CSV table of N, CA and C in Angstrom, one decimal:
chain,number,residue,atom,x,y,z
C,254,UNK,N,8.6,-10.0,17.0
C,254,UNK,CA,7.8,-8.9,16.7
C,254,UNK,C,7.0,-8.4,17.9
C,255,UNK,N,6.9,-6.9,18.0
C,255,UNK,CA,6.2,-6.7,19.3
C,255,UNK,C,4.8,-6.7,18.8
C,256,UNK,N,3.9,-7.4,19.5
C,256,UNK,CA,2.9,-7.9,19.4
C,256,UNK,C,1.7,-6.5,19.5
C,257,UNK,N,0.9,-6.4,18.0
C,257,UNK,CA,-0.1,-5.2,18.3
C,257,UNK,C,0.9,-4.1,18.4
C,258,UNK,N,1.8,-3.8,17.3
C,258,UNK,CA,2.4,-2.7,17.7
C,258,UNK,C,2.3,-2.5,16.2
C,259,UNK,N,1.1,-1.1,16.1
C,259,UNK,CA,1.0,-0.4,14.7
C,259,UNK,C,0.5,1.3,15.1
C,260,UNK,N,1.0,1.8,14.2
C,260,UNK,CA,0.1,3.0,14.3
C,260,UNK,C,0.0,4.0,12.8
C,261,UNK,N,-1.1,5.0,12.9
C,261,UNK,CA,-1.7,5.1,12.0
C,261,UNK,C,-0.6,6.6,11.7
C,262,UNK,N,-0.3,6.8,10.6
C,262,UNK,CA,0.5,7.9,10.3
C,262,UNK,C,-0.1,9.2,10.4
C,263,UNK,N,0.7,10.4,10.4
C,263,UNK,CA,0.4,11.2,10.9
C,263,UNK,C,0.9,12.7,10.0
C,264,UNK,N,1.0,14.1,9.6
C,264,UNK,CA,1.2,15.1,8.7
C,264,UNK,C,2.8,15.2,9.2
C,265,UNK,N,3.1,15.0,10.0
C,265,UNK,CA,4.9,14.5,10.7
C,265,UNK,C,5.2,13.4,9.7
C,266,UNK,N,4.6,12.9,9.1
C,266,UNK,CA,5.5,11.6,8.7
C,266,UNK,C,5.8,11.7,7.0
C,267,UNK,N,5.2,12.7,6.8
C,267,UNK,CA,5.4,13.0,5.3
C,267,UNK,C,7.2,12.0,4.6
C,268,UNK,N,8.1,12.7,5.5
C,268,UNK,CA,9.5,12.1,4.7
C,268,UNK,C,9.5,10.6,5.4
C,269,UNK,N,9.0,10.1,6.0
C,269,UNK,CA,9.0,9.0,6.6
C,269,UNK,C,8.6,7.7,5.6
C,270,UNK,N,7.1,8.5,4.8
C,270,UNK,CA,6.1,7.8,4.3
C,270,UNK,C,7.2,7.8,2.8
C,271,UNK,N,7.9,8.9,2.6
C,271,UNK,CA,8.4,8.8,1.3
C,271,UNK,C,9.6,8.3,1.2
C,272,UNK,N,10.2,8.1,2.5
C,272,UNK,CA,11.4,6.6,2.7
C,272,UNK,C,11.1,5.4,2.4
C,273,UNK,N,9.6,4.7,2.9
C,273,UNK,CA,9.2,3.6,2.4
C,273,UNK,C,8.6,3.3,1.2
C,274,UNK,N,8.4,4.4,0.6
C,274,UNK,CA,7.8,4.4,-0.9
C,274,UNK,C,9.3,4.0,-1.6
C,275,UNK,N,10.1,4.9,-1.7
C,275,UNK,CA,11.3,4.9,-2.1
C,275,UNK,C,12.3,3.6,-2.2
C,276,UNK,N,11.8,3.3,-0.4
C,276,UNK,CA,12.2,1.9,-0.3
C,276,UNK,C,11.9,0.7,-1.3
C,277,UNK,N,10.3,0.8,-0.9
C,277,UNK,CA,9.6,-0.1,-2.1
C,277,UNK,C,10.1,0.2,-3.8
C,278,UNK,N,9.9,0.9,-4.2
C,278,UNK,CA,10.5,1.4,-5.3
C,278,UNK,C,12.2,0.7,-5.5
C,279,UNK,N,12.9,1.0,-4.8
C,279,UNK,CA,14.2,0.0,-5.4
C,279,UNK,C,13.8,-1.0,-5.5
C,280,UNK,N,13.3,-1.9,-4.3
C,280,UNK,CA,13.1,-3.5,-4.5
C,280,UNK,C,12.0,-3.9,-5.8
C,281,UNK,N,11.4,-3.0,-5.8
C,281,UNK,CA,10.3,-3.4,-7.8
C,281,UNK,C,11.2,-2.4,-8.5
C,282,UNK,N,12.7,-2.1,-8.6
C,282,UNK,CA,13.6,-1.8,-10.1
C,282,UNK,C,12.6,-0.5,-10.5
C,283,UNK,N,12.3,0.2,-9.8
C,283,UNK,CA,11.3,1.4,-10.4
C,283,UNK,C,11.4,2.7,-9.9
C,284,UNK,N,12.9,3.1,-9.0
C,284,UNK,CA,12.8,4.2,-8.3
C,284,UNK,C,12.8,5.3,-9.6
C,285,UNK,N,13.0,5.6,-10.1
C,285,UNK,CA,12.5,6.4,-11.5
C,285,UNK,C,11.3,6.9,-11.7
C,286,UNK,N,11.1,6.0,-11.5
C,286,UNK,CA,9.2,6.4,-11.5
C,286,UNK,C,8.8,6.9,-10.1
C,287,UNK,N,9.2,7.2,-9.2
C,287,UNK,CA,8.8,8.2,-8.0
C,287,UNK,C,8.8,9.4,-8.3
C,288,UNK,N,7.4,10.2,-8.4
C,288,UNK,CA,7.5,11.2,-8.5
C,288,UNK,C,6.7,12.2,-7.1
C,289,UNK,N,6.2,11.5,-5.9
C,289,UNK,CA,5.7,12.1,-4.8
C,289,UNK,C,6.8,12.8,-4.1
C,290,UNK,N,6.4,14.1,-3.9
C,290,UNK,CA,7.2,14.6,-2.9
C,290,UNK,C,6.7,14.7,-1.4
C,291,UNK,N,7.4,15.1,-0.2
C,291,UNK,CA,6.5,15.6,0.9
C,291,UNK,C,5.1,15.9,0.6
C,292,UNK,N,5.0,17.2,0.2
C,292,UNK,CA,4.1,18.3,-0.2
C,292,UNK,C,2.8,17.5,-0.5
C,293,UNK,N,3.1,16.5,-1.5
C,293,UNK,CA,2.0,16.0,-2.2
C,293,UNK,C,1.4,15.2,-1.4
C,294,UNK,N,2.2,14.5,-0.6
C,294,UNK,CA,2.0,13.2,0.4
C,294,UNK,C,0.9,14.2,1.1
C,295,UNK,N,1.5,14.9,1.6
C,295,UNK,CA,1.1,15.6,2.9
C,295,UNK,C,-0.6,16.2,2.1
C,296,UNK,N,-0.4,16.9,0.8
C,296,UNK,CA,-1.5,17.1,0.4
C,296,UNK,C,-2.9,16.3,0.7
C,297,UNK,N,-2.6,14.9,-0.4
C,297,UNK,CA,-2.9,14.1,-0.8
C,297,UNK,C,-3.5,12.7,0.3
C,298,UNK,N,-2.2,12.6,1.1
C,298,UNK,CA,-2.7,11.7,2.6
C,298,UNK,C,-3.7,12.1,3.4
C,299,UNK,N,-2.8,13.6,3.7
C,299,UNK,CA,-3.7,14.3,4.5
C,299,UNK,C,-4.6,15.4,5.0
C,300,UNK,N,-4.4,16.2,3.8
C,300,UNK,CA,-5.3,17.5,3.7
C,300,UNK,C,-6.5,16.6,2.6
C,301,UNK,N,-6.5,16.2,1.6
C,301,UNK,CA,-7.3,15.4,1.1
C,301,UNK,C,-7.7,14.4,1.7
C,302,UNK,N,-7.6,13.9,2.3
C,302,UNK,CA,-7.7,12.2,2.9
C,302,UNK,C,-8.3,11.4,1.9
C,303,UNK,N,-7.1,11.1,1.1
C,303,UNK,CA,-7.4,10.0,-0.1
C,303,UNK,C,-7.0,9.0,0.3
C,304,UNK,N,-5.9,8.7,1.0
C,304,UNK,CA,-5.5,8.0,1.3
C,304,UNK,C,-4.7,7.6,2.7
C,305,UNK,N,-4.8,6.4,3.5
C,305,UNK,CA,-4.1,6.5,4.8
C,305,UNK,C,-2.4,5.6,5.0
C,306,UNK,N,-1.9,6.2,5.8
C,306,UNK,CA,-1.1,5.0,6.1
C,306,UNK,C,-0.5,4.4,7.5
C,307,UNK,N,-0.7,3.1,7.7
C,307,UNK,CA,-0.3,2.3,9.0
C,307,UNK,C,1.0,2.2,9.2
C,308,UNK,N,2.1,2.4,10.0
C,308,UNK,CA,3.7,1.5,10.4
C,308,UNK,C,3.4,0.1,11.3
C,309,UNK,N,4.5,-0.4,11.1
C,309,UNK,CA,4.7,-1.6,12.0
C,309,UNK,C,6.1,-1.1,12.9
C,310,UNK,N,5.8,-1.2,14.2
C,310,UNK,CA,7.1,-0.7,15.2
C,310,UNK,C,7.5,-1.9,15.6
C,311,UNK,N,8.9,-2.0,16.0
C,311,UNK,CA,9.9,-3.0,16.8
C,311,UNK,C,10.7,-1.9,17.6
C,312,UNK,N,10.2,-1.6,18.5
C,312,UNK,CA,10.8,-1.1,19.8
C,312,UNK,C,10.6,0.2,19.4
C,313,UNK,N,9.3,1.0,18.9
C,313,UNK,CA,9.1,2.4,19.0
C,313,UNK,C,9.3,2.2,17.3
C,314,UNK,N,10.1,1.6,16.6
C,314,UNK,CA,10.9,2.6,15.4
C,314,UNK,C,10.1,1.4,14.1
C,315,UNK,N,9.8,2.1,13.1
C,315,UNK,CA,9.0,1.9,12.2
C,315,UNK,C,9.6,0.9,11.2
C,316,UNK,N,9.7,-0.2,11.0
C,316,UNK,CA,9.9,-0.7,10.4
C,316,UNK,C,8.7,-1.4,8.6
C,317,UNK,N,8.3,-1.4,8.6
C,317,UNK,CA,7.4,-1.2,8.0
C,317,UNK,C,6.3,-0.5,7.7
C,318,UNK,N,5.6,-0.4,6.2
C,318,UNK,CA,4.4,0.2,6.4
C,318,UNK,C,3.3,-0.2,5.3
C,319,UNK,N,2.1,0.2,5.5
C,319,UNK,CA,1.4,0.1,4.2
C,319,UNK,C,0.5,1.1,4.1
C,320,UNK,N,0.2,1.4,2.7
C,320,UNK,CA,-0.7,2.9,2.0
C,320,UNK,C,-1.8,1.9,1.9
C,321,UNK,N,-3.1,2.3,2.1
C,321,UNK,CA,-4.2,2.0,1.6
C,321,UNK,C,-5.4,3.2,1.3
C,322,UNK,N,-6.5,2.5,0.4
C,322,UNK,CA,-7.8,3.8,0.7
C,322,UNK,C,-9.0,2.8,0.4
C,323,UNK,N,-9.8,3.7,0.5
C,323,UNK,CA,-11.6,2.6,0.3
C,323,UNK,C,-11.6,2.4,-1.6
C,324,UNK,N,-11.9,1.9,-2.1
C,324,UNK,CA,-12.5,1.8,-3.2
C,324,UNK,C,-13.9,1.2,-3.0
C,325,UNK,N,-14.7,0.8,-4.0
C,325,UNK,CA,-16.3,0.7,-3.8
C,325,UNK,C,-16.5,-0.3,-4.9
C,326,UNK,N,-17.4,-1.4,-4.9
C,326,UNK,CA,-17.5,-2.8,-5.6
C,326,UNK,C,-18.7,-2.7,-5.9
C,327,UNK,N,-19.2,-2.1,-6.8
C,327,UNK,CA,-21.0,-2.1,-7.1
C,327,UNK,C,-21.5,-3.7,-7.2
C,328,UNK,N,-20.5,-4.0,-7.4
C,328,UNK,CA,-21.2,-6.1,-7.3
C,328,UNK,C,-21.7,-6.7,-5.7
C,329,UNK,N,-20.5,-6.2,-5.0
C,329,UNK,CA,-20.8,-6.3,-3.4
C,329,UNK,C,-21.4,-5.6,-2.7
C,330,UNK,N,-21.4,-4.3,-3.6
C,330,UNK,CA,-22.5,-3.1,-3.2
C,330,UNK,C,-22.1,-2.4,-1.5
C,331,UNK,N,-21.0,-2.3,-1.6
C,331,UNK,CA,-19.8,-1.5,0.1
C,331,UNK,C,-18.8,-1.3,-0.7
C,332,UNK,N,-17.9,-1.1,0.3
C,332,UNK,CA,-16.6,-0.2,0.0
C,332,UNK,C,-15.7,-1.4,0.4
C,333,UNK,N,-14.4,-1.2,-0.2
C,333,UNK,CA,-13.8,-2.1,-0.1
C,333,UNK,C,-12.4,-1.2,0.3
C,334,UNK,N,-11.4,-2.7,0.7
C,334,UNK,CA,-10.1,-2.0,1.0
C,334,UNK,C,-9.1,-2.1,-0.1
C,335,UNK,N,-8.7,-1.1,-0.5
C,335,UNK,CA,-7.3,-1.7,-1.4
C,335,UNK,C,-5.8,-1.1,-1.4
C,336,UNK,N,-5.2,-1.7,-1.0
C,336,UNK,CA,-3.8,-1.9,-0.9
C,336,UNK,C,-3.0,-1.4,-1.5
C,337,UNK,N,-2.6,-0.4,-1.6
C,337,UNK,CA,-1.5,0.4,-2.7
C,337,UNK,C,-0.1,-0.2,-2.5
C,338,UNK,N,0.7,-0.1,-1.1
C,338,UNK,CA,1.9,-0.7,-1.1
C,338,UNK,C,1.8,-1.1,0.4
C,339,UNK,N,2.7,-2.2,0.5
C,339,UNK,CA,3.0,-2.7,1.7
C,339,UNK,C,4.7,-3.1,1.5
C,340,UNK,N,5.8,-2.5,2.8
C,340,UNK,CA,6.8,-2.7,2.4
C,340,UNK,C,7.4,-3.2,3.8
C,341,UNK,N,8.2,-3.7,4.1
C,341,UNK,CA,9.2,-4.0,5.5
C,341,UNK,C,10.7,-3.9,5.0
C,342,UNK,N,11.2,-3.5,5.8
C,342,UNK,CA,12.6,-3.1,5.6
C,342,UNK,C,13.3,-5.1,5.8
C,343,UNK,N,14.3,-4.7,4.9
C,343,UNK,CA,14.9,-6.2,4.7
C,343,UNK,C,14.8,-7.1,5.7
C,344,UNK,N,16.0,-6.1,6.6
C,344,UNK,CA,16.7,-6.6,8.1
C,344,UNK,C,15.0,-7.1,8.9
C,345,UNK,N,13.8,-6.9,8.4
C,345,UNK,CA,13.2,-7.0,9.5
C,345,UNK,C,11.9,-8.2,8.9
C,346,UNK,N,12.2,-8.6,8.2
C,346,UNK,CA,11.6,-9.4,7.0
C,346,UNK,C,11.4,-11.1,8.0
C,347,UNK,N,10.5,-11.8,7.6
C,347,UNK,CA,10.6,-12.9,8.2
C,347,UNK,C,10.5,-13.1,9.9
C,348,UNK,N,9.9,-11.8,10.0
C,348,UNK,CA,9.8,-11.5,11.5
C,348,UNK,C,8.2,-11.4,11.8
C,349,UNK,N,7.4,-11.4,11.0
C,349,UNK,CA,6.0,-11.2,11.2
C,349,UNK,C,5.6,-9.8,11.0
C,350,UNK,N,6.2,-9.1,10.8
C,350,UNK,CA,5.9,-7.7,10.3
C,350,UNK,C,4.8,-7.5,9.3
C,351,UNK,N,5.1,-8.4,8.4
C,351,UNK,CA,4.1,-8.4,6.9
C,351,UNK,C,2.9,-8.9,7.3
C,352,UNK,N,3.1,-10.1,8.2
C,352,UNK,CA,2.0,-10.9,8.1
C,352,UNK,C,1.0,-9.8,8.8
C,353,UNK,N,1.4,-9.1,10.2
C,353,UNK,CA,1.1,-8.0,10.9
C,353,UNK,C,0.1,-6.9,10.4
C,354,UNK,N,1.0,-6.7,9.5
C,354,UNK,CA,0.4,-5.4,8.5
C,354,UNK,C,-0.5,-6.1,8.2
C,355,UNK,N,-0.6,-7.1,7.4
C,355,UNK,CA,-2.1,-7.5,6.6
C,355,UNK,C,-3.0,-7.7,7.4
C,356,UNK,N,-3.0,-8.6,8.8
C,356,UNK,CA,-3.9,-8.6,9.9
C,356,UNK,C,-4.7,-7.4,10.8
C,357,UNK,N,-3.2,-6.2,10.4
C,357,UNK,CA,-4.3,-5.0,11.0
C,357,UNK,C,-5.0,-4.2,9.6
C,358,UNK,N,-4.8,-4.7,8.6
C,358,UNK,CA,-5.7,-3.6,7.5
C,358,UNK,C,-6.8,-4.8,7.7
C,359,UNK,N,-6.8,-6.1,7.9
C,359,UNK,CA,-8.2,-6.9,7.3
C,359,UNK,C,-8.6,-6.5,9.0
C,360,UNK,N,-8.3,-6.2,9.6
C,360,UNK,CA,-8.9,-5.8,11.1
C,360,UNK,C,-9.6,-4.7,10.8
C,361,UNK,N,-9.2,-3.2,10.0
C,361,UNK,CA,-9.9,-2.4,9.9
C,361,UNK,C,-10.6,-2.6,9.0
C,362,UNK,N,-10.5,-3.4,7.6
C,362,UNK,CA,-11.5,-3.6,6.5
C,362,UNK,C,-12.5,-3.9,7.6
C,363,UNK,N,-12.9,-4.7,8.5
C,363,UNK,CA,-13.6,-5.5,9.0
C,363,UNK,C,-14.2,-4.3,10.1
C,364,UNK,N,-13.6,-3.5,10.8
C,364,UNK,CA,-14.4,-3.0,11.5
C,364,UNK,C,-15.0,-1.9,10.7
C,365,UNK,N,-14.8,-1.4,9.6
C,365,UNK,CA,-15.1,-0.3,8.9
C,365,UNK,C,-16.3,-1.0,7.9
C,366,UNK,N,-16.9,-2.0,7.3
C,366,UNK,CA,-17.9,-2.8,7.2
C,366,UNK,C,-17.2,-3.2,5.9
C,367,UNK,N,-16.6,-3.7,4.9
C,367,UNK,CA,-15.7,-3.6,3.8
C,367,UNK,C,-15.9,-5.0,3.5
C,368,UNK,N,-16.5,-4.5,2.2
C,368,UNK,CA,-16.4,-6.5,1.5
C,368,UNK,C,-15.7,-6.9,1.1
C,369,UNK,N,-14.1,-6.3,1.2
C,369,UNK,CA,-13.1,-7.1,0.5
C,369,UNK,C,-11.8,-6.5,0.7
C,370,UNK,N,-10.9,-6.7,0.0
C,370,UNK,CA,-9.6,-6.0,0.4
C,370,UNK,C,-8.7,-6.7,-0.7
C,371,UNK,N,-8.4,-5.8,-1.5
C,371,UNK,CA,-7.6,-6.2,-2.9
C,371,UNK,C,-6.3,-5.2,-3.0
C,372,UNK,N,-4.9,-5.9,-4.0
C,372,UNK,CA,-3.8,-5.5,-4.1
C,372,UNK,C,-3.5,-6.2,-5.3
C,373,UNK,N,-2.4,-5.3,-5.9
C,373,UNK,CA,-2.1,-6.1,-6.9
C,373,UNK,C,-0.3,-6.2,-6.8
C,374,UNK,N,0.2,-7.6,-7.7
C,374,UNK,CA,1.7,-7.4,-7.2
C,374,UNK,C,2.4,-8.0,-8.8
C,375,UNK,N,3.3,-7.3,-8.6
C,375,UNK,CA,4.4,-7.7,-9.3
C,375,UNK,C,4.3,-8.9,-10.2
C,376,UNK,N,4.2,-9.2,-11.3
C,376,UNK,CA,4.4,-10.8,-11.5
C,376,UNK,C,5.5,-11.8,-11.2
C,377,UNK,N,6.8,-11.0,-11.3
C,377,UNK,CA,8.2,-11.8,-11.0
C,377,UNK,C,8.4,-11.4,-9.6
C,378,UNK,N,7.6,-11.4,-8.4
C,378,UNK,CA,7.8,-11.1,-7.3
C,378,UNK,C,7.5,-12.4,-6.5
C,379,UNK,N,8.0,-13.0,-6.3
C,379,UNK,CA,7.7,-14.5,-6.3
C,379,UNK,C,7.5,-14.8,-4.1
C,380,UNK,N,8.3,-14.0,-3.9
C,380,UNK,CA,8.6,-13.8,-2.8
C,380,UNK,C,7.0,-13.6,-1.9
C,381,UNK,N,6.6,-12.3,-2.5
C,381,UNK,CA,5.1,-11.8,-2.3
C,381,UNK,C,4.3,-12.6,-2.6
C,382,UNK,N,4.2,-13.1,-3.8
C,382,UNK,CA,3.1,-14.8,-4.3
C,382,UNK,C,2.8,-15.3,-3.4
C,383,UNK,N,3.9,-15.9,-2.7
C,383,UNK,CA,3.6,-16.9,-2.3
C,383,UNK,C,3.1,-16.6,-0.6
C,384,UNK,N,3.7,-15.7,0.0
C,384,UNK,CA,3.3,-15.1,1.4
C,384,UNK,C,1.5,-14.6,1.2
C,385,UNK,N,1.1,-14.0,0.3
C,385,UNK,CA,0.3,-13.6,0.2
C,385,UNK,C,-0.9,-15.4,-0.4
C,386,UNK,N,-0.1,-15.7,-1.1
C,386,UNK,CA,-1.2,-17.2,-1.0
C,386,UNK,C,-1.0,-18.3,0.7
C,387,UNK,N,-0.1,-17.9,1.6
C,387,UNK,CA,0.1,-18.6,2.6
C,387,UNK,C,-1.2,-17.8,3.7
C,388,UNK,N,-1.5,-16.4,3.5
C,388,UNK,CA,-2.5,-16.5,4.1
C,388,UNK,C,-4.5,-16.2,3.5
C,389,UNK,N,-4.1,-17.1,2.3
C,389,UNK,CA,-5.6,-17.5,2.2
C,389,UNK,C,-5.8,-16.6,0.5
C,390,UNK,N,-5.1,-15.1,0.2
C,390,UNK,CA,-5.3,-15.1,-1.1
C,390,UNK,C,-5.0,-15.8,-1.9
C,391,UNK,N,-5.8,-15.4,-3.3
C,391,UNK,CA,-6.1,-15.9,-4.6
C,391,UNK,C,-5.8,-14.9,-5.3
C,392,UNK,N,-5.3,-14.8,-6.7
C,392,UNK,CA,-5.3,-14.2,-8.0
C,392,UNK,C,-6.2,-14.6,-8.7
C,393,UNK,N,-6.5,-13.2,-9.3
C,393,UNK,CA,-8.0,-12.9,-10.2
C,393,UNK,C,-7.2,-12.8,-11.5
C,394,UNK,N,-6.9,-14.3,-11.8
C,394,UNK,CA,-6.3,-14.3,-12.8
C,394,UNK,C,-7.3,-13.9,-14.3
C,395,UNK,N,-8.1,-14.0,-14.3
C,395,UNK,CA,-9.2,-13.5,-15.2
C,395,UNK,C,-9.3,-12.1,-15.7
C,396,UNK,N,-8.7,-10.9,-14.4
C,396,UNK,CA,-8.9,-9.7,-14.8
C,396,UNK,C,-7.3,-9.3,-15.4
C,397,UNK,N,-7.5,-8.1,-15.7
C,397,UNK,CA,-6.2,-7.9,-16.2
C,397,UNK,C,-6.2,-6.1,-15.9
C,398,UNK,N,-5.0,-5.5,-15.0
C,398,UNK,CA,-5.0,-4.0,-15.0
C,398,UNK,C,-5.1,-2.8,-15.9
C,399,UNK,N,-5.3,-2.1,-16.1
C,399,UNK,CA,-5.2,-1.5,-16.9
C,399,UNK,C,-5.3,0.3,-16.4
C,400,UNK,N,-4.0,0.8,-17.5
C,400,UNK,CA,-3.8,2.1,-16.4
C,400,UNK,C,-4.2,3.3,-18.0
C,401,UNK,N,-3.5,4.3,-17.5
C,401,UNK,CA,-3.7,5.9,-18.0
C,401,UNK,C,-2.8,6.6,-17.3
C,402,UNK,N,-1.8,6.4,-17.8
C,402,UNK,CA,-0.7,7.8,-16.6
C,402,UNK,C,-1.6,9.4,-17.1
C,403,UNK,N,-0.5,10.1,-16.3
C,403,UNK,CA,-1.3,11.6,-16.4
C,403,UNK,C,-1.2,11.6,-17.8
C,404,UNK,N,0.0,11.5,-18.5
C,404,UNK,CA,-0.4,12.0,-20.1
C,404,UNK,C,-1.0,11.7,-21.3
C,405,UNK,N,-1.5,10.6,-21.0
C,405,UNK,CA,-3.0,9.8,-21.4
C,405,UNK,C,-3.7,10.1,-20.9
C,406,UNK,N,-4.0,10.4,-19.8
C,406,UNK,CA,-5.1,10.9,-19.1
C,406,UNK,C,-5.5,12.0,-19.5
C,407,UNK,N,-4.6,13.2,-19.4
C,407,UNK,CA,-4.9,14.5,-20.1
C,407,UNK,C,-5.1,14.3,-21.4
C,408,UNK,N,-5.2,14.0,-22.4
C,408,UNK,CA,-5.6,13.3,-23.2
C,408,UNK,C,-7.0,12.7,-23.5
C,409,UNK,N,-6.8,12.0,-22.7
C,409,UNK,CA,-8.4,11.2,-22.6
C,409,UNK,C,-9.7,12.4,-22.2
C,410,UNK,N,-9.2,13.3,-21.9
C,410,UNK,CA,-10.1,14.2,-20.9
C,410,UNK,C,-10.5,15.3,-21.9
C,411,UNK,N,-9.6,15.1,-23.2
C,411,UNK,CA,-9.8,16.4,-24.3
C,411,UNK,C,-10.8,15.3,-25.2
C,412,UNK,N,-11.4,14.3,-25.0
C,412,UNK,CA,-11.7,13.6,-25.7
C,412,UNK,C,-13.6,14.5,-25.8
């Protein structure tokens, strides 16, 4: 792995960012449910700044990436980091790429003042479990997710 080699994405990378989504998406059996286009990315990343995204390079070319944004922990009372996806291309897997990516987001949780840094994964992803318990996470087996797609939501909002 080339050592310290990340960078932060950019309004160029819109179809880039929606290769790795895409990507990710096959490997969780869910490309169906993609519904981001450029446009929105580009909206949403970066005319909004809701959200950011880092690559991992091997010789210039992006092999990985991860989406993150701040969320906020009224218990820890700061902002926290949370982890929407983190993906590496197969061929590059087992190379430190992953481990990489997680060292530079708890690098920036950490310079950015952030009490924490949370993700959630897959249950039959066994692969992720266990890498993610090799460097020091735990499951908050206690809580449990809970969502509202848009058409509940619109819904919920006529309430």
């Amino acid at each position: 792995m080339d050592t310290n080699r990340f960078r932060f994405a950019t309004p160029d990378d819109v179809d880039l960012i929606l290769f790795f989504i895409k990507s990710l998406a096959v490997y969780e059996k869910m490309l169906d449910e993609v519904e981001a286009t450029p446009e929105m990315l580009r909206e949403w990343i970066f005319k909004k700044q809701k959200a950011e995204v880092i690559f991992a390079l091997h010789d210039g070319k992006e092999v990985g990436f991860a989406l993150f944004f701040h969320n906020f922990s009224t218990f820890v009372g700061r902002a926290g980091l949370y982890l929407e996806d983190l993906f590496v291309l197969p061929e590059y897997r087992k190379m430190g790429y992953g481990k990489g990516l997680f060292s530079e987001l708890a690098k920036i949780a950490v310079e950015r003042g952030c009490g924490r840094m949370e993700w959630v994964c897959l249950n039959w992803n066994q692969p992720s479990i266990d890498f993610y318990h090799s460097l020091g996470a735990f499951g908050m087996t206690e809580w449990t997710t809970y969502r509202l797609d848009e058409k509940r939501l619109k819904k919920v909002a006529l309430l």
